[in-house]
Amino acid sequence: MRILVKGAGVAGLTAAHELAARGAEVTVVDPRPGFGHAASWFAGGMLAPWCEREGAEERVLLRGRDAADWWDAVLPGEVQRKGTLVVAPPRDAAELRRFASRTSGYEWLGETEIAMLEPALAGRFRLALFFPSEAHLDPRRALPALRTKLAAAGVRFVEEAQAEDAFDRILDCTGAARIADRSGLRGVRGEMLYLRSAEIELARPVRLLHPRIPVYIVPRGDGLFMVGATMIEADDEGPITARSLMELLNAAYTLHPAFAEAAVAETGTGVRPAFADNFPRVITAGTTIAINGLYRHGFLLAPAMAREATEVMFAEQLKERNFP
Ligand SMILES: Cc1cc2nc3c(=O)[nH]c(=O)nc-3n(C[C@H](O)[C@H](O)[C@H](O)COP(=O)(O)OP(=O)(O)OC[C@H]3O[C@@H](n4cnc5c(N)ncnc54)[C@H](O)[C@@H]3O)c2cc1C
């Protein structure tokens, strides 16, 4: 089966992997070279279905809990299984209890245990939640590595538009580019930044709860930290606003004052494609199938959606063969 995958973000690449693994002849087209325009490039890369359950339906947990295994099997060494630490300033301890009441799979930690897990946070927080089964990866390592692996396995990557009738199936993974013409799809703007500091070390993603702007900080190694992310109902991918920058920096400073001296290495914005229920879909229309609506769960749910789309494509091909 010859398949044209449109879009080389996390949805397109994971699907290309599953399709190629089933023996399909896969071409991936993306008119923009590199990854800098894909929402996937700005992601935290957290594989955190237990934490995400705080604001998401049970099916996000059910379909996302094997994601770390998928990434680990496909890109050995890229997944870090160190759990997630969730903290709140003492005045916001109620936030921590609320978070706990909406999630599962955590342990309560006191000051000593927090210091053992993250020595840099010693004495800064009295209580924390620790989600030991969660994992994370660095999208800026994982995406290029996956693309290289796919190319080595024979997947063709092109930038020029392709004649679609040369393919048996089209898989549309163009994300937010479809907002204007896919009914029910909207954009949720996510602003983030990278900070560089040699003064602080973290081993795992840390979420700081705050009634207005909850943030997370994901260590990337070598003193680099990703700080994210805003959630704004808009599909504008313009530069980060002064307010968002201030709020993210304030939150980083609340987590650790050493961030005040950090260098702002980069700011960025990605538009998360989302449906009304914030759950992704595999949509079939003739010979075109689409994966879209990954919302804030692209790395978490793309493996499950890629498997689902692959099943749909191969089942349909079988049907066509049996009943021409
Ligand atoms: C700040 C931020 C933090 C996030 N953190 C996390 C996280 O920690 N964990 C997690 O799981 N998810 C996270 N997400 C969500 C995740 O990034 C998205 O769900 C995911 O990137 C969506 O992937 P996608 O492949 O659908 O779209 P994209 O990554 O946007 O890829 C779409 C691709 O399609 C291409 N394209 C557009 N038009 C065409 C066309 N006509 N033909 C061919 N190609 C086309 C584009 O160039 C682009 O490369 C985060 C998102 C943001 C913005």
JSON list of N, CA, C and O in Angstrom, two decimals, residues 24 33 61 73 93 97 104 115 124 135 147 195 216 229 241 253 269 304 312:
[
{"chain": "A", "resi": 24, "resn": "ALA", "atom": "N", "xyz": [3.88, -0.75, 4.70]},
{"chain": "A", "resi": 24, "resn": "ALA", "atom": "CA", "xyz": [3.43, 0.23, 3.70]},
{"chain": "A", "resi": 24, "resn": "ALA", "atom": "C", "xyz": [4.63, 0.97, 3.12]},
{"chain": "A", "resi": 24, "resn": "ALA", "atom": "O", "xyz": [5.67, 1.09, 3.76]},
{"chain": "A", "resi": 33, "resn": "PRO", "atom": "N", "xyz": [10.82, 23.08, 5.73]},
{"chain": "A", "resi": 33, "resn": "PRO", "atom": "CA", "xyz": [11.97, 22.28, 6.17]},
{"chain": "A", "resi": 33, "resn": "PRO", "atom": "C", "xyz": [12.21, 22.44, 7.67]},
{"chain": "A", "resi": 33, "resn": "PRO", "atom": "O", "xyz": [11.84, 23.46, 8.25]},
{"chain": "A", "resi": 61, "resn": "LEU", "atom": "N", "xyz": [-5.67, 9.04, 30.09]},
{"chain": "A", "resi": 61, "resn": "LEU", "atom": "CA", "xyz": [-4.82, 8.16, 30.90]},
{"chain": "A", "resi": 61, "resn": "LEU", "atom": "C", "xyz": [-4.76, 6.76, 30.27]},
{"chain": "A", "resi": 61, "resn": "LEU", "atom": "O", "xyz": [-3.68, 6.19, 30.09]},
{"chain": "A", "resi": 73, "resn": "ALA", "atom": "N", "xyz": [10.78, 1.96, 22.94]},
{"chain": "A", "resi": 73, "resn": "ALA", "atom": "CA", "xyz": [11.05, 0.85, 22.01]},
{"chain": "A", "resi": 73, "resn": "ALA", "atom": "C", "xyz": [11.53, 1.39, 20.66]},
{"chain": "A", "resi": 73, "resn": "ALA", "atom": "O", "xyz": [12.41, 0.82, 20.02]},
{"chain": "A", "resi": 93, "resn": "ALA", "atom": "N", "xyz": [-1.33, 25.63, 49.15]},
{"chain": "A", "resi": 93, "resn": "ALA", "atom": "CA", "xyz": [-1.37, 24.19, 49.48]},
{"chain": "A", "resi": 93, "resn": "ALA", "atom": "C", "xyz": [-2.72, 23.59, 49.09]},
{"chain": "A", "resi": 93, "resn": "ALA", "atom": "O", "xyz": [-2.81, 22.41, 48.75]},
{"chain": "A", "resi": 97, "resn": "ARG", "atom": "N", "xyz": [-3.92, 19.88, 47.20]},
{"chain": "A", "resi": 97, "resn": "ARG", "atom": "CA", "xyz": [-4.97, 18.94, 47.61]},
{"chain": "A", "resi": 97, "resn": "ARG", "atom": "C", "xyz": [-6.00, 18.77, 46.50]},
{"chain": "A", "resi": 97, "resn": "ARG", "atom": "O", "xyz": [-6.48, 17.67, 46.23]},
{"chain": "A", "resi": 104, "resn": "SER", "atom": "N", "xyz": [-4.51, 10.26, 40.27]},
{"chain": "A", "resi": 104, "resn": "SER", "atom": "CA", "xyz": [-4.15, 9.03, 40.99]},
{"chain": "A", "resi": 104, "resn": "SER", "atom": "C", "xyz": [-2.70, 8.72, 40.62]},
{"chain": "A", "resi": 104, "resn": "SER", "atom": "O", "xyz": [-2.10, 9.42, 39.81]},
{"chain": "A", "resi": 115, "resn": "ALA", "atom": "N", "xyz": [13.68, 16.96, 49.18]},
{"chain": "A", "resi": 115, "resn": "ALA", "atom": "CA", "xyz": [15.12, 17.29, 49.09]},
{"chain": "A", "resi": 115, "resn": "ALA", "atom": "C", "xyz": [15.91, 16.10, 48.57]},
{"chain": "A", "resi": 115, "resn": "ALA", "atom": "O", "xyz": [16.91, 16.27, 47.86]},
{"chain": "A", "resi": 124, "resn": "ARG", "atom": "N", "xyz": [12.42, 24.45, 50.14]},
{"chain": "A", "resi": 124, "resn": "ARG", "atom": "CA", "xyz": [11.58, 25.43, 49.43]},
{"chain": "A", "resi": 124, "resn": "ARG", "atom": "C", "xyz": [10.09, 25.08, 49.48]},
{"chain": "A", "resi": 124, "resn": "ARG", "atom": "O", "xyz": [9.25, 25.97, 49.38]},
{"chain": "A", "resi": 135, "resn": "ALA", "atom": "N", "xyz": [7.06, 9.90, 32.66]},
{"chain": "A", "resi": 135, "resn": "ALA", "atom": "CA", "xyz": [8.33, 9.97, 31.92]},
{"chain": "A", "resi": 135, "resn": "ALA", "atom": "C", "xyz": [8.34, 11.24, 31.07]},
{"chain": "A", "resi": 135, "resn": "ALA", "atom": "O", "xyz": [7.34, 11.94, 30.98]},
{"chain": "A", "resi": 147, "resn": "ARG", "atom": "N", "xyz": [12.85, 10.91, 12.57]},
{"chain": "A", "resi": 147, "resn": "ARG", "atom": "CA", "xyz": [12.92, 11.17, 11.13]},
{"chain": "A", "resi": 147, "resn": "ARG", "atom": "C", "xyz": [14.12, 10.43, 10.51]},
{"chain": "A", "resi": 147, "resn": "ARG", "atom": "O", "xyz": [13.98, 9.80, 9.46]},
{"chain": "A", "resi": 195, "resn": "LEU", "atom": "N", "xyz": [15.29, 28.60, 29.44]},
{"chain": "A", "resi": 195, "resn": "LEU", "atom": "CA", "xyz": [16.20, 29.31, 30.33]},
{"chain": "A", "resi": 195, "resn": "LEU", "atom": "C", "xyz": [17.49, 28.51, 30.46]},
{"chain": "A", "resi": 195, "resn": "LEU", "atom": "O", "xyz": [17.45, 27.26, 30.44]},
{"chain": "A", "resi": 216, "resn": "TYR", "atom": "N", "xyz": [5.19, 24.40, 34.29]},
{"chain": "A", "resi": 216, "resn": "TYR", "atom": "CA", "xyz": [6.11, 23.29, 34.52]},
{"chain": "A", "resi": 216, "resn": "TYR", "atom": "C", "xyz": [7.48, 23.67, 33.99]},
{"chain": "A", "resi": 216, "resn": "TYR", "atom": "O", "xyz": [7.61, 24.53, 33.11]},
{"chain": "A", "resi": 229, "resn": "ALA", "atom": "N", "xyz": [3.58, 26.22, 30.21]},
{"chain": "A", "resi": 229, "resn": "ALA", "atom": "CA", "xyz": [3.24, 26.83, 28.94]},
{"chain": "A", "resi": 229, "resn": "ALA", "atom": "C", "xyz": [1.89, 27.48, 29.12]},
{"chain": "A", "resi": 229, "resn": "ALA", "atom": "O", "xyz": [1.08, 27.04, 29.95]},
{"chain": "A", "resi": 241, "resn": "THR", "atom": "N", "xyz": [3.71, 37.11, 24.42]},
{"chain": "A", "resi": 241, "resn": "THR", "atom": "CA", "xyz": [3.38, 38.46, 24.89]},
{"chain": "A", "resi": 241, "resn": "THR", "atom": "C", "xyz": [4.19, 38.78, 26.15]},
{"chain": "A", "resi": 241, "resn": "THR", "atom": "O", "xyz": [4.67, 37.87, 26.85]},
{"chain": "A", "resi": 253, "resn": "TYR", "atom": "N", "xyz": [10.83, 31.76, 38.88]},
{"chain": "A", "resi": 253, "resn": "TYR", "atom": "CA", "xyz": [11.50, 32.39, 40.02]},
{"chain": "A", "resi": 253, "resn": "TYR", "atom": "C", "xyz": [10.91, 31.87, 41.34]},
{"chain": "A", "resi": 253, "resn": "TYR", "atom": "O", "xyz": [11.61, 31.67, 42.32]},
{"chain": "A", "resi": 269, "resn": "THR", "atom": "N", "xyz": [6.28, 29.93, 20.48]},
{"chain": "A", "resi": 269, "resn": "THR", "atom": "CA", "xyz": [4.82, 29.74, 20.54]},
{"chain": "A", "resi": 269, "resn": "THR", "atom": "C", "xyz": [4.43, 28.60, 19.61]},
{"chain": "A", "resi": 269, "resn": "THR", "atom": "O", "xyz": [4.89, 28.54, 18.47]},
{"chain": "A", "resi": 304, "resn": "ALA", "atom": "N", "xyz": [-0.79, 6.06, 20.23]},
{"chain": "A", "resi": 304, "resn": "ALA", "atom": "CA", "xyz": [-2.09, 5.37, 20.20]},
{"chain": "A", "resi": 304, "resn": "ALA", "atom": "C", "xyz": [-2.88, 5.76, 18.96]},
{"chain": "A", "resi": 304, "resn": "ALA", "atom": "O", "xyz": [-3.51, 4.92, 18.30]},
{"chain": "A", "resi": 312, "resn": "VAL", "atom": "N", "xyz": [-7.11, 1.28, 10.88]},
{"chain": "A", "resi": 312, "resn": "VAL", "atom": "CA", "xyz": [-8.20, 1.69, 9.99]},
{"chain": "A", "resi": 312, "resn": "VAL", "atom": "C", "xyz": [-7.76, 1.51, 8.53]},
{"chain": "A", "resi": 312, "resn": "VAL", "atom": "O", "xyz": [-8.49, 0.93, 7.72]}
]
